[in-house]
PDB file of C-alpha atoms in Angstrom:
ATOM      1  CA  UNK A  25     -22.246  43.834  -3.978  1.00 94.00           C
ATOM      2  CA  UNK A  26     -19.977  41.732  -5.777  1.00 98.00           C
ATOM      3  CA  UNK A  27     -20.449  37.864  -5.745  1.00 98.00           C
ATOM      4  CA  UNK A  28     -18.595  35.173  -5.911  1.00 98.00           C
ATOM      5  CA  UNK A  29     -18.397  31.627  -6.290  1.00 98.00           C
ATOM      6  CA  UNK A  30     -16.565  28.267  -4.359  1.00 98.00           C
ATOM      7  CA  UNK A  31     -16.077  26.114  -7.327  1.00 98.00           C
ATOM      8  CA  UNK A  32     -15.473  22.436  -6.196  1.00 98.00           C
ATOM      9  CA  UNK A  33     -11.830  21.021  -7.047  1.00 98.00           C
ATOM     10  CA  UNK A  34     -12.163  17.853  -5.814  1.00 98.00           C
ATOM     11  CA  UNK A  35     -14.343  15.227  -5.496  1.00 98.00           C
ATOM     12  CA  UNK A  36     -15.236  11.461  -7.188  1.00 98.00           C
ATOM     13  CA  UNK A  37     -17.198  14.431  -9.720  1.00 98.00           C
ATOM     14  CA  UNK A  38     -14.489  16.581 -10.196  1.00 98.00           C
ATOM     15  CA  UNK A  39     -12.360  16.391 -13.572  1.00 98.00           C
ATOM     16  CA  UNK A  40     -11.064  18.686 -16.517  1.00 98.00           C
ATOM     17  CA  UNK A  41     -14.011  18.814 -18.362  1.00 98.00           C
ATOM     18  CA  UNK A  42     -16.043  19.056 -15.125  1.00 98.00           C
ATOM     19  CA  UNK A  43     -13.969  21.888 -14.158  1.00 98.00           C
ATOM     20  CA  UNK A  44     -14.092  23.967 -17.261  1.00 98.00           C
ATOM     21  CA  UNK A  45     -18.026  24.016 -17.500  1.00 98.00           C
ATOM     22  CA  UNK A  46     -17.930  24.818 -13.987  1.00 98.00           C
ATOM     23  CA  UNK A  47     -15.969  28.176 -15.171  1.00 98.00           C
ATOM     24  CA  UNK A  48     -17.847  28.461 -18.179  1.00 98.00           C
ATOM     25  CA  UNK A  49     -21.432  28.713 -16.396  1.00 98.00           C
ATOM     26  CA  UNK A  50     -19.889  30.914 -13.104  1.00 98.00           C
ATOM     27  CA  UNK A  51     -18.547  33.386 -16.039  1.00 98.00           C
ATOM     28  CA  UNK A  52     -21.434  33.609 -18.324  1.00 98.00           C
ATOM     29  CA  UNK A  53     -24.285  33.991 -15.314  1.00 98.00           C
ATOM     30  CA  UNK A  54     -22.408  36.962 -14.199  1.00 97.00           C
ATOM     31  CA  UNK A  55     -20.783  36.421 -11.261  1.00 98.00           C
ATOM     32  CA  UNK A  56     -17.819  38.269 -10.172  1.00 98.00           C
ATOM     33  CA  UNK A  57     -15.616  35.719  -9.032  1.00 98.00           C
ATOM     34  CA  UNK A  58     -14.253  32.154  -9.453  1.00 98.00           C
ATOM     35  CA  UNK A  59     -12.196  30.471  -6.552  1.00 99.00           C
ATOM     36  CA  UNK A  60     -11.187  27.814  -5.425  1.00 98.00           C
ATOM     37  CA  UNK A  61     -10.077  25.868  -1.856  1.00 98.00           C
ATOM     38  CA  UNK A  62      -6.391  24.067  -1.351  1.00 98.00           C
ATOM     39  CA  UNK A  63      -5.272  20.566  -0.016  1.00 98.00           C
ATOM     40  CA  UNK A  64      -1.955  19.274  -1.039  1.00 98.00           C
ATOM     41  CA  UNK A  65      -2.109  15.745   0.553  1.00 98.00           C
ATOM     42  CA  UNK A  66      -5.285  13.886   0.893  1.00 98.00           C
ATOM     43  CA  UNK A  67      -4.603  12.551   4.043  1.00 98.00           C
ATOM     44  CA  UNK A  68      -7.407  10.597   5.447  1.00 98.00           C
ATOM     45  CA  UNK A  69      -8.686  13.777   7.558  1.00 98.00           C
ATOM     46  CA  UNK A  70      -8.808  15.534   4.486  1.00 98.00           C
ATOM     47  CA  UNK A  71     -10.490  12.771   2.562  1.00 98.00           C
ATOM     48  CA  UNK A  72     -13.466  12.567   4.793  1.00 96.00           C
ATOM     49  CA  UNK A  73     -14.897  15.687   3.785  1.00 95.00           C
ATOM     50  CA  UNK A  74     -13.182  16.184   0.585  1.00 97.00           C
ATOM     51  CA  UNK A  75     -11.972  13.186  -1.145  1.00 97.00           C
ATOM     52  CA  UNK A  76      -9.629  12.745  -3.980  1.00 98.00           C
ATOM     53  CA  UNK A  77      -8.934  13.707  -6.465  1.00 98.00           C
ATOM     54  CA  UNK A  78      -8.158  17.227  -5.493  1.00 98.00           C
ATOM     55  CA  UNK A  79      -6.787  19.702  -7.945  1.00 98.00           C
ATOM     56  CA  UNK A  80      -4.355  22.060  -7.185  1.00 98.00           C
ATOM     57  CA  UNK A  81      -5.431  25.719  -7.225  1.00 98.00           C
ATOM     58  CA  UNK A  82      -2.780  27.575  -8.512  1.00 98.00           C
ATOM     59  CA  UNK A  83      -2.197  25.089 -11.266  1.00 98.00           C
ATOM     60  CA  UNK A  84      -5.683  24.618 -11.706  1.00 98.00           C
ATOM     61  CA  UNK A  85      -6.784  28.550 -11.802  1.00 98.00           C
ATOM     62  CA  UNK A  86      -3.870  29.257 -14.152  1.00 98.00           C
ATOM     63  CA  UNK A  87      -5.027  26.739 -16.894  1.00 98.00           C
ATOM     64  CA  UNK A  88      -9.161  28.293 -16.036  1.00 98.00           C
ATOM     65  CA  UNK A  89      -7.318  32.072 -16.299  1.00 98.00           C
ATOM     66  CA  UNK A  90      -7.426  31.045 -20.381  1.00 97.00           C
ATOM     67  CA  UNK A  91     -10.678  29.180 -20.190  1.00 98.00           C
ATOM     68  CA  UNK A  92     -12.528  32.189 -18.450  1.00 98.00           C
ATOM     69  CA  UNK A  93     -10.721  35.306 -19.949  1.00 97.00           C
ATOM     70  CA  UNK A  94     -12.913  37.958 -17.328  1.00 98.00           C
ATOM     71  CA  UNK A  95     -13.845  36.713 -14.438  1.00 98.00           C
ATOM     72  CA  UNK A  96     -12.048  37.074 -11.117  1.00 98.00           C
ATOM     73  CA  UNK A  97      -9.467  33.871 -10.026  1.00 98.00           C
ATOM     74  CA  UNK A  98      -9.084  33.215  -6.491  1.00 98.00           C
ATOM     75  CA  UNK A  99      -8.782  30.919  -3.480  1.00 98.00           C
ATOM     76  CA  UNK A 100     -10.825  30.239  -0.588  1.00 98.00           C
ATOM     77  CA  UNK A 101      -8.547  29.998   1.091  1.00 98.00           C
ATOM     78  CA  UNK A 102      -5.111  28.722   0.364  1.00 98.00           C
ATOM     79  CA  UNK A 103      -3.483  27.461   3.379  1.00 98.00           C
ATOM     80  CA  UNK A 104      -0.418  29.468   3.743  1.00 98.00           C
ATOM     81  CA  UNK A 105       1.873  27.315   5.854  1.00 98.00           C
ATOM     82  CA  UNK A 106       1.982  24.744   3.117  1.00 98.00           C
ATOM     83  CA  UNK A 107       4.140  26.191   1.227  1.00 98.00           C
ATOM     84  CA  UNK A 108       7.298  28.264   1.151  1.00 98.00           C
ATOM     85  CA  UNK A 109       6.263  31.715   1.305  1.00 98.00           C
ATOM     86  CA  UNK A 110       8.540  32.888  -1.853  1.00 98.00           C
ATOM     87  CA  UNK A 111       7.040  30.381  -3.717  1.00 98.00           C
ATOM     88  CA  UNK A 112       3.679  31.520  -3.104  1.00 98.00           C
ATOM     89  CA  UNK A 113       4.717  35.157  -3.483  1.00 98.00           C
ATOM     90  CA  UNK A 114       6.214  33.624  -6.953  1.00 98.00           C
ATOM     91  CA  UNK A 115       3.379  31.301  -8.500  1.00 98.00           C
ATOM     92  CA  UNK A 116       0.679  34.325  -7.114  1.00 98.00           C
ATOM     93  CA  UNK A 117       2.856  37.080  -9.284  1.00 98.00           C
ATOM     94  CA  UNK A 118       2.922  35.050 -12.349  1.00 98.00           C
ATOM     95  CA  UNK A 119      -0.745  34.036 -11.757  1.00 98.00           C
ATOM     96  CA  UNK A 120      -1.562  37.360 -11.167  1.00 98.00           C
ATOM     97  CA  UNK A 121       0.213  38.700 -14.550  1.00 97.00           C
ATOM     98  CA  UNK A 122      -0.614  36.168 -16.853  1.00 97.00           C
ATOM     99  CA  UNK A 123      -4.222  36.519 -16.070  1.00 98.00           C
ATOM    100  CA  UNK A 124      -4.674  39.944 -16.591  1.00 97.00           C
ATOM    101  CA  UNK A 125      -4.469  40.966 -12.906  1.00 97.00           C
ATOM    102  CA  UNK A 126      -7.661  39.035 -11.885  1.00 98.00           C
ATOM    103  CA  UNK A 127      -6.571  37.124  -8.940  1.00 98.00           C
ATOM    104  CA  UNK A 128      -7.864  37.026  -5.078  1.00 98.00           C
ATOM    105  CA  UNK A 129      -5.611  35.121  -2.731  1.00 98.00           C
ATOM    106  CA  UNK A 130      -7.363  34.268   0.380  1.00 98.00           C
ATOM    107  CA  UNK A 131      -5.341  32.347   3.001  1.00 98.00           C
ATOM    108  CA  UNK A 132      -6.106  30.706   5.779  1.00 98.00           C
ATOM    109  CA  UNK A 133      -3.868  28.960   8.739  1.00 98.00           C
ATOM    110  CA  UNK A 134      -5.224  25.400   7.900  1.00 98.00           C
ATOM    111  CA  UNK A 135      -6.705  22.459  10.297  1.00 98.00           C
ATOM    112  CA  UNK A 136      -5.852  19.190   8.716  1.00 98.00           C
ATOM    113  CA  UNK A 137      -3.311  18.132  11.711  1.00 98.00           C
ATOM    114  CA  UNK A 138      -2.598  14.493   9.764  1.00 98.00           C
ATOM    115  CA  UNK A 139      -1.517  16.958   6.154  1.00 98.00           C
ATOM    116  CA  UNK A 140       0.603  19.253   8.452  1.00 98.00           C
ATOM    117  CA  UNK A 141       2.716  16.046   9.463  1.00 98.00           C
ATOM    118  CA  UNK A 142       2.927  14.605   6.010  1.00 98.00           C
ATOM    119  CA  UNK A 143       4.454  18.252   4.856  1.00 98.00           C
ATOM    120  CA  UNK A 144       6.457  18.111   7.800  1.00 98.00           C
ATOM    121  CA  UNK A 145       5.165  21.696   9.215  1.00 98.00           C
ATOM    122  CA  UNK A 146       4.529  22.268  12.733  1.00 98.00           C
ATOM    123  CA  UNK A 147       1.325  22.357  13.093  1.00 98.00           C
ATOM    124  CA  UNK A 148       1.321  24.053  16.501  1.00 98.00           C
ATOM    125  CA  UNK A 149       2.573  27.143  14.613  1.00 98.00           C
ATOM    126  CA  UNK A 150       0.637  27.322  11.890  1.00 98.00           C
ATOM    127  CA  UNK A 151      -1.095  30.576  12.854  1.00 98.00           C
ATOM    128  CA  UNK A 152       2.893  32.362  13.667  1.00 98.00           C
ATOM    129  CA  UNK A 153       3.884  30.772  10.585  1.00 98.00           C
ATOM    130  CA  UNK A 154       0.858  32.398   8.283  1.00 98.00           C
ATOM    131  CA  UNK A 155       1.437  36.004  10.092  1.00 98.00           C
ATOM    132  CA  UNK A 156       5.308  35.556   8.651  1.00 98.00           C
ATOM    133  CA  UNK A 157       4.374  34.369   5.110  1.00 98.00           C
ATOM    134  CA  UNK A 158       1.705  37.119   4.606  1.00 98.00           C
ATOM    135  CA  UNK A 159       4.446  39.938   5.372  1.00 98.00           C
ATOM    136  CA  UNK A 160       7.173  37.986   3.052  1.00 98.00           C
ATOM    137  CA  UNK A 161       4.651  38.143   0.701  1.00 98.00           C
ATOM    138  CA  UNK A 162       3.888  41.710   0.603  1.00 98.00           C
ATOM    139  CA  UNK A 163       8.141  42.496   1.018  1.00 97.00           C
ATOM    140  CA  UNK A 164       8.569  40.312  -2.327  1.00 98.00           C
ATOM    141  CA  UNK A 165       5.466  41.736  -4.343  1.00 98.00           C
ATOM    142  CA  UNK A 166       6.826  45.628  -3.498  1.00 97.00           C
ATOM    143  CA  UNK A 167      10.152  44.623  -5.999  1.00 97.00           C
ATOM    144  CA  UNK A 168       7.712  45.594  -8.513  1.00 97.00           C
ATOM    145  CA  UNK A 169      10.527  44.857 -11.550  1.00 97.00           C
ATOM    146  CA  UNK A 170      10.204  41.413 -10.566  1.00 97.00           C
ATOM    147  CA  UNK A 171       7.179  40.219  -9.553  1.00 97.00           C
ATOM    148  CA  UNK A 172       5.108  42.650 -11.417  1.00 95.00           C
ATOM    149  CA  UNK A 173       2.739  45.849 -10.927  1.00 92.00           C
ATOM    150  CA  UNK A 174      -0.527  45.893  -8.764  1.00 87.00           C
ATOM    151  CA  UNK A 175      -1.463  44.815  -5.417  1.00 92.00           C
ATOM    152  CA  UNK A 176      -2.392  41.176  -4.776  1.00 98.00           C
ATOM    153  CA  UNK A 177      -5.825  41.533  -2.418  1.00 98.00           C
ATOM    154  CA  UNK A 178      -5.532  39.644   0.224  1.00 98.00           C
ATOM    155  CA  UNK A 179      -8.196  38.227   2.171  1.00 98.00           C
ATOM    156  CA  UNK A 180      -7.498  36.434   5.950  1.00 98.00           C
ATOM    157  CA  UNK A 181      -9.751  33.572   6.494  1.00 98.00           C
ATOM    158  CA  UNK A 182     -10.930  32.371   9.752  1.00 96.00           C
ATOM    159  CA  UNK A 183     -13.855  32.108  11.773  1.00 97.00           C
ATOM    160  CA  UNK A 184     -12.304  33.082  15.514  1.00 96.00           C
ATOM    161  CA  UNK A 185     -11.313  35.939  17.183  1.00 97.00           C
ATOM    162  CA  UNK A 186      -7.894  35.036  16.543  1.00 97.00           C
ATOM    163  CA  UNK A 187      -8.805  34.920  12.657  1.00 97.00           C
ATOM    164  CA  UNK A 188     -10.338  38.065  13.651  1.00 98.00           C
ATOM    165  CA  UNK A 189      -6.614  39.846  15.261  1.00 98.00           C
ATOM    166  CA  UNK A 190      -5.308  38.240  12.165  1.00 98.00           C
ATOM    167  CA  UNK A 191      -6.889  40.428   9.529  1.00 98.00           C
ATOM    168  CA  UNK A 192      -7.001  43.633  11.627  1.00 98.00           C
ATOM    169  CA  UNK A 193      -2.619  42.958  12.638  1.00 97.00           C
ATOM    170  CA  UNK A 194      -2.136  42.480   8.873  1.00 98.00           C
ATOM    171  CA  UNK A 195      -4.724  45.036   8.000  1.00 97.00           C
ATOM    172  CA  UNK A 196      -6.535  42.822   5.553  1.00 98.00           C
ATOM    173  CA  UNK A 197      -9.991  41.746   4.444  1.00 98.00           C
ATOM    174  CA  UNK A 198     -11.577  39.257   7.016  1.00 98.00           C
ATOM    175  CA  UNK A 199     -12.832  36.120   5.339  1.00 98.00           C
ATOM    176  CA  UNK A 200     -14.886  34.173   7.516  1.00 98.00           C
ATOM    177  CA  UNK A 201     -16.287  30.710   5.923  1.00 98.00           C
ATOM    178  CA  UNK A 202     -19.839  29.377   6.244  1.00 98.00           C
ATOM    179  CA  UNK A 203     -21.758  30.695   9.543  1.00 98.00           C
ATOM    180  CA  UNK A 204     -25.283  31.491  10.037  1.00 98.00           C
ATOM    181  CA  UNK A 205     -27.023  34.942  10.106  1.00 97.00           C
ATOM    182  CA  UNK A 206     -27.205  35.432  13.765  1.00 97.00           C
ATOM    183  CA  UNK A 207     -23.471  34.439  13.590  1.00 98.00           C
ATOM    184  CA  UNK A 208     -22.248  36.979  11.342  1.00 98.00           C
ATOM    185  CA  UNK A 209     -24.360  40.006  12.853  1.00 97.00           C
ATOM    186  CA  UNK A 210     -22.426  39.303  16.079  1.00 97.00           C
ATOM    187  CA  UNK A 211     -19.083  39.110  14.022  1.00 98.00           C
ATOM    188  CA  UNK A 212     -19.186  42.377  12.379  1.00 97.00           C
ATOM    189  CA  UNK A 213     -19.298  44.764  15.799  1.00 97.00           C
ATOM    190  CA  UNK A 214     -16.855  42.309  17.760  1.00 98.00           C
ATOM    191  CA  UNK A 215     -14.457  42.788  14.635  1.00 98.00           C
ATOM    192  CA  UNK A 216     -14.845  46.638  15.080  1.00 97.00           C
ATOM    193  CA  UNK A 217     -14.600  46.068  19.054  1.00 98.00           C
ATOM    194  CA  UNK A 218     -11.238  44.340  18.450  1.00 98.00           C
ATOM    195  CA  UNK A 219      -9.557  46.680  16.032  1.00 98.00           C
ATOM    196  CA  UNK A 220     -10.237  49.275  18.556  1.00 98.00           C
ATOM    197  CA  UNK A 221      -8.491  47.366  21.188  1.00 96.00           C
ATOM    198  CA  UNK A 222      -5.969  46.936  18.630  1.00 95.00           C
ATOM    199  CA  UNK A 223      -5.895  50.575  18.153  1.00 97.00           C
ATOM    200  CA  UNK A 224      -6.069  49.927  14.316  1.00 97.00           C
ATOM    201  CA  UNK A 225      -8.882  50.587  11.819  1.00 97.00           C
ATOM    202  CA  UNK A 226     -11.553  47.722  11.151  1.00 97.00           C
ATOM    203  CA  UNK A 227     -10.729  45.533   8.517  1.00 98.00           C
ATOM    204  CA  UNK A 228     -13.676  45.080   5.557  1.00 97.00           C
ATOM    205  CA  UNK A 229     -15.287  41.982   5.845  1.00 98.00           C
ATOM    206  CA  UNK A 230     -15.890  39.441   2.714  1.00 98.00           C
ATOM    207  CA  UNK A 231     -17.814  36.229   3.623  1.00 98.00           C
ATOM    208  CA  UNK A 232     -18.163  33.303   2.636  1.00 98.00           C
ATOM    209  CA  UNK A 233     -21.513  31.682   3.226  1.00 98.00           C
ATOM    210  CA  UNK A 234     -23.273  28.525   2.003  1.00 98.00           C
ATOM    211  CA  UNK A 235     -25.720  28.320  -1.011  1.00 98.00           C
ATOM    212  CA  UNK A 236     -28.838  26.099  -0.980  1.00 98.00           C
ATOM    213  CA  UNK A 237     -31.554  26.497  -3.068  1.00 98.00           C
ATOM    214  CA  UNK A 238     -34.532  25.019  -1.465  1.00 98.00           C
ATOM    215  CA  UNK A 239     -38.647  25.574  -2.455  1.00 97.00           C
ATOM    216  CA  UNK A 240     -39.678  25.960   1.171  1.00 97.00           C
ATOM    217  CA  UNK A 241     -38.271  28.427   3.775  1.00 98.00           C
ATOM    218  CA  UNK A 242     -35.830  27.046   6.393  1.00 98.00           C
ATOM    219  CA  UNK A 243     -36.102  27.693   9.617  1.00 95.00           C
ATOM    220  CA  UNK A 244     -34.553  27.583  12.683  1.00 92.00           C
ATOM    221  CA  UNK A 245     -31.350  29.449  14.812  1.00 92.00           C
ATOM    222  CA  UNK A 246     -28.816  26.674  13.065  1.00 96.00           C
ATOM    223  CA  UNK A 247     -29.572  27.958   9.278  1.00 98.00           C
ATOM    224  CA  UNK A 248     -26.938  28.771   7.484  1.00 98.00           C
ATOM    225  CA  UNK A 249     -26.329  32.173   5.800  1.00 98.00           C
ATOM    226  CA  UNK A 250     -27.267  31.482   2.106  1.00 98.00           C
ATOM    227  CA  UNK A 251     -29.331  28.622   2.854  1.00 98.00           C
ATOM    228  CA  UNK A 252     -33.246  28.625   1.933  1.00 98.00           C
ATOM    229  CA  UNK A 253     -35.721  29.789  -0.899  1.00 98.00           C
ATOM    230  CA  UNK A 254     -34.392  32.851  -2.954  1.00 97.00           C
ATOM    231  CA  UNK A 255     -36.084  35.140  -0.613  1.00 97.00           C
ATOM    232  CA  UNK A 256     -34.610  34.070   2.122  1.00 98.00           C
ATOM    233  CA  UNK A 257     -30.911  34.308  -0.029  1.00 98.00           C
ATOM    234  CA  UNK A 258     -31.566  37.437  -1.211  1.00 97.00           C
ATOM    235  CA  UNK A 259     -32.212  38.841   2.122  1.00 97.00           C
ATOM    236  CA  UNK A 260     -29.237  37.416   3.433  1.00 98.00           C
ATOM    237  CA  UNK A 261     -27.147  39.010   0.942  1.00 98.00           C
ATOM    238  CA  UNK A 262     -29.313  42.547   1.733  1.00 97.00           C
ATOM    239  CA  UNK A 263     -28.118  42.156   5.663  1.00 98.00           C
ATOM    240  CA  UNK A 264     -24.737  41.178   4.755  1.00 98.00           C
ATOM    241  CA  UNK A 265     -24.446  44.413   2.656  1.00 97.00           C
ATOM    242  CA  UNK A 266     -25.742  46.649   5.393  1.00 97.00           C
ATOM    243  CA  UNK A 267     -23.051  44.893   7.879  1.00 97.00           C
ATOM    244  CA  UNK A 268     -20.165  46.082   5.171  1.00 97.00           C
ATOM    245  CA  UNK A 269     -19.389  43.484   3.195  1.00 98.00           C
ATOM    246  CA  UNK A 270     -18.622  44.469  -0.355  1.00 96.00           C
ATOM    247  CA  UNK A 271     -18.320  40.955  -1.407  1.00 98.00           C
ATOM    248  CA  UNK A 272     -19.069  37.290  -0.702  1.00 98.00           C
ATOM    249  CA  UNK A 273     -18.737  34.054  -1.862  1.00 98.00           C
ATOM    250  CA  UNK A 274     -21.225  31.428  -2.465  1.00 98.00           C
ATOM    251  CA  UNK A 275     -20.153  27.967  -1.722  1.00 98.00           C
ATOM    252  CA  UNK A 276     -22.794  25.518  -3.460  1.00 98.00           C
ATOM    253  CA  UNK A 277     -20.533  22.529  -1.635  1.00 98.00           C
ATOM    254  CA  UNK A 278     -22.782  21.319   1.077  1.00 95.00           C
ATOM    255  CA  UNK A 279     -20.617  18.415   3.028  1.00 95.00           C
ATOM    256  CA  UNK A 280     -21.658  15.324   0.540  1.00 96.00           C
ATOM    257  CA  UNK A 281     -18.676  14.323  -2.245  1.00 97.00           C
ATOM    258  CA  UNK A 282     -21.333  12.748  -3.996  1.00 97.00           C
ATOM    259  CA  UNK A 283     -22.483  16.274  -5.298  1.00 97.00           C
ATOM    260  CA  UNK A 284     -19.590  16.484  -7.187  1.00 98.00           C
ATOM    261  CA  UNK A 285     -21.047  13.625  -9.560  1.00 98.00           C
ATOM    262  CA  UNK A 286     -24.138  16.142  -9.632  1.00 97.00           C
ATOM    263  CA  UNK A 287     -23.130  19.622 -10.344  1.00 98.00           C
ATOM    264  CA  UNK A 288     -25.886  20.209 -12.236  1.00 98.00           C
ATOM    265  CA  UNK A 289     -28.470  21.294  -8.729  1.00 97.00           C
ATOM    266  CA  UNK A 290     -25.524  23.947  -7.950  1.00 98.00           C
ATOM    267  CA  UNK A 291     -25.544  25.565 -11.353  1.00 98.00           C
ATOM    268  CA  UNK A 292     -28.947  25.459 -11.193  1.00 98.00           C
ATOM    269  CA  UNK A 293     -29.090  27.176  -7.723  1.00 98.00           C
ATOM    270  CA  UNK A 294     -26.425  30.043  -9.471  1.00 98.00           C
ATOM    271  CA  UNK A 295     -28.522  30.721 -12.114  1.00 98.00           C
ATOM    272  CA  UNK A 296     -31.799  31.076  -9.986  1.00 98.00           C
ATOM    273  CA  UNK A 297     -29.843  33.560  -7.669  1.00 98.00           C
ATOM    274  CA  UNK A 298     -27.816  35.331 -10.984  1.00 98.00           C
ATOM    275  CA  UNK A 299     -31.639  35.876 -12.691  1.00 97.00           C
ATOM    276  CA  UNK A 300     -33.094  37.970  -9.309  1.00 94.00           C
ATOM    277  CA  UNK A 301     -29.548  40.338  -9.084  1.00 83.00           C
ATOM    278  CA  UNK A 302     -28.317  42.820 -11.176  1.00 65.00           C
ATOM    279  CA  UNK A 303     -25.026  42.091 -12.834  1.00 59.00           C
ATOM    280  CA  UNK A 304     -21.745  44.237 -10.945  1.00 53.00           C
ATOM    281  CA  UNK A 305     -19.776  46.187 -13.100  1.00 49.00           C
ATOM    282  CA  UNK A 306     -17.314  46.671 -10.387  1.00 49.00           C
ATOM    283  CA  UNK A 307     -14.041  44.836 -10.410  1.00 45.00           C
ATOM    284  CA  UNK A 308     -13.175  43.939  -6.526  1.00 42.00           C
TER     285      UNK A 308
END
């Protein structure tokens, strides 16, 4: 299984130098990937669960693609109706090419209602809107000459059934973020229950899931996937594998923007989990 990891890009915590030893430790403890999440205006929806400053992904993974020259560049997810779709397609290409063909765009139809009216997109069709950007996307990336060779993965986040059509209509990867066990063990036969009512094959599925590092089991129906001692993580991973996911990401972000001033429990969290798992020598 291939693992990666939610880096924070935002937060009173978060800054250049914060940033780069983030990449620096992700890389050198073996993990697979490095991504990153996506606000453009820190509206005050947005800033009560992630507060400024927030740092832009694509800029942001394009300066990391020559801090971190091997591991995997992504986002988790970038919300696709922000932006012009040919842009995207555009700053994704060059992203792509200048980084060795290393990067992971996950997208995601976005919930912020308050950042949808300071962009001035509808929010009501944010979902029609991602469905229309996805497919521009792929119709730009085919003129190979110029936007480069290779296939962009895609990845379709969202935790719904609708997320769920999503991935299996665009026959991508479905992403869904931070759910418990029970949760996702449910997920993975209604997503093969809907692509046959679809009449389309099953998408793969590549989670996200939390990770919390704690000495004493937690119990209970409400915890989260990743969430307990390194037995209980490592299991989690173990089921996820067995339910078909090839990859996940660990998000070591757990709700307070005060642990951005602290990153120092989450990197110690990664390198507890990175010392009990063999290193991948995959590329996803």
């Amino acid at each position: 299984m291939l693992l990666g990891v939610n880096v924070p890009n935002f937060g009173p915590g978060t800054d250049p130098a914060v940033l780069r030893r983030w990449a620096q430790n992700v890389e050198g403890l073996g993990y697979d990937l490095l991504l990153l999440s996506d606000h453009l205006v820190v509206t005050p929806d947005v800033a009560e669960q992630y507060p400024a400053p927030f740092y832009e992904p694509f800029t942001t993974l394009s300066w990391l693609a020559g801090v971190v020259p091997r591991i995997r560049l992504g986002t988790t997810v970038l919300i696709m109706p922000y932006r012009h779709p040919l842009l995207v397609a555009r700053m994704a290409a060059n992203l792509n090419q200048l980084s060795g063909g290393r990067l992971v765009l996950g997208v995601g139809i976005g919930w912020a209602r308050q950042e949808f009216e300071a962009l001035g997109v509808d929010f009501h069709r944010r979902g029609a809107l991602t469905d229309e950007y996805v497919r521009t996307l792929r119709t730009a990336w085919a003129d190979e000459e110029d936007y480069g060779p290779g296939r962009i993965p895609i990845w379709i986040g969202g935790n719904s059934d609708q997320g769920m059509r999503r991935a299996i209509r665009l026959a991508e990867p479905w992403h869904p973020l931070r759910n418990t066990l029970g949760w996702l063990r449910e997920a993975a036969p209604r997503l093969r229950d809907l692509a046959d009512e679809q009449g389309r094959p099953s998408p793969g599925m590549v989670p996200r899931i939390a990770l919390r590092l704690t000495e004493k089991p937690v119990t209970g129906a409400d915890r989260l996937a990743g969430e307990g001692t390194i037995d209980q993580i490592l299991g989690d991973l173990d089921e996820l594998s067995r339910l078909g996911a090839d990859t996940v990401v660990l998000d070591p972000f757990n709700g307070d923007p005060r642990e951005t001033c602290h990153p120092e429990t989450a990197w110690q969290a990664l390198a507890a989990l990175a010392a009990h798992r063999p290193r991948s020598t995959e590329q996803p």
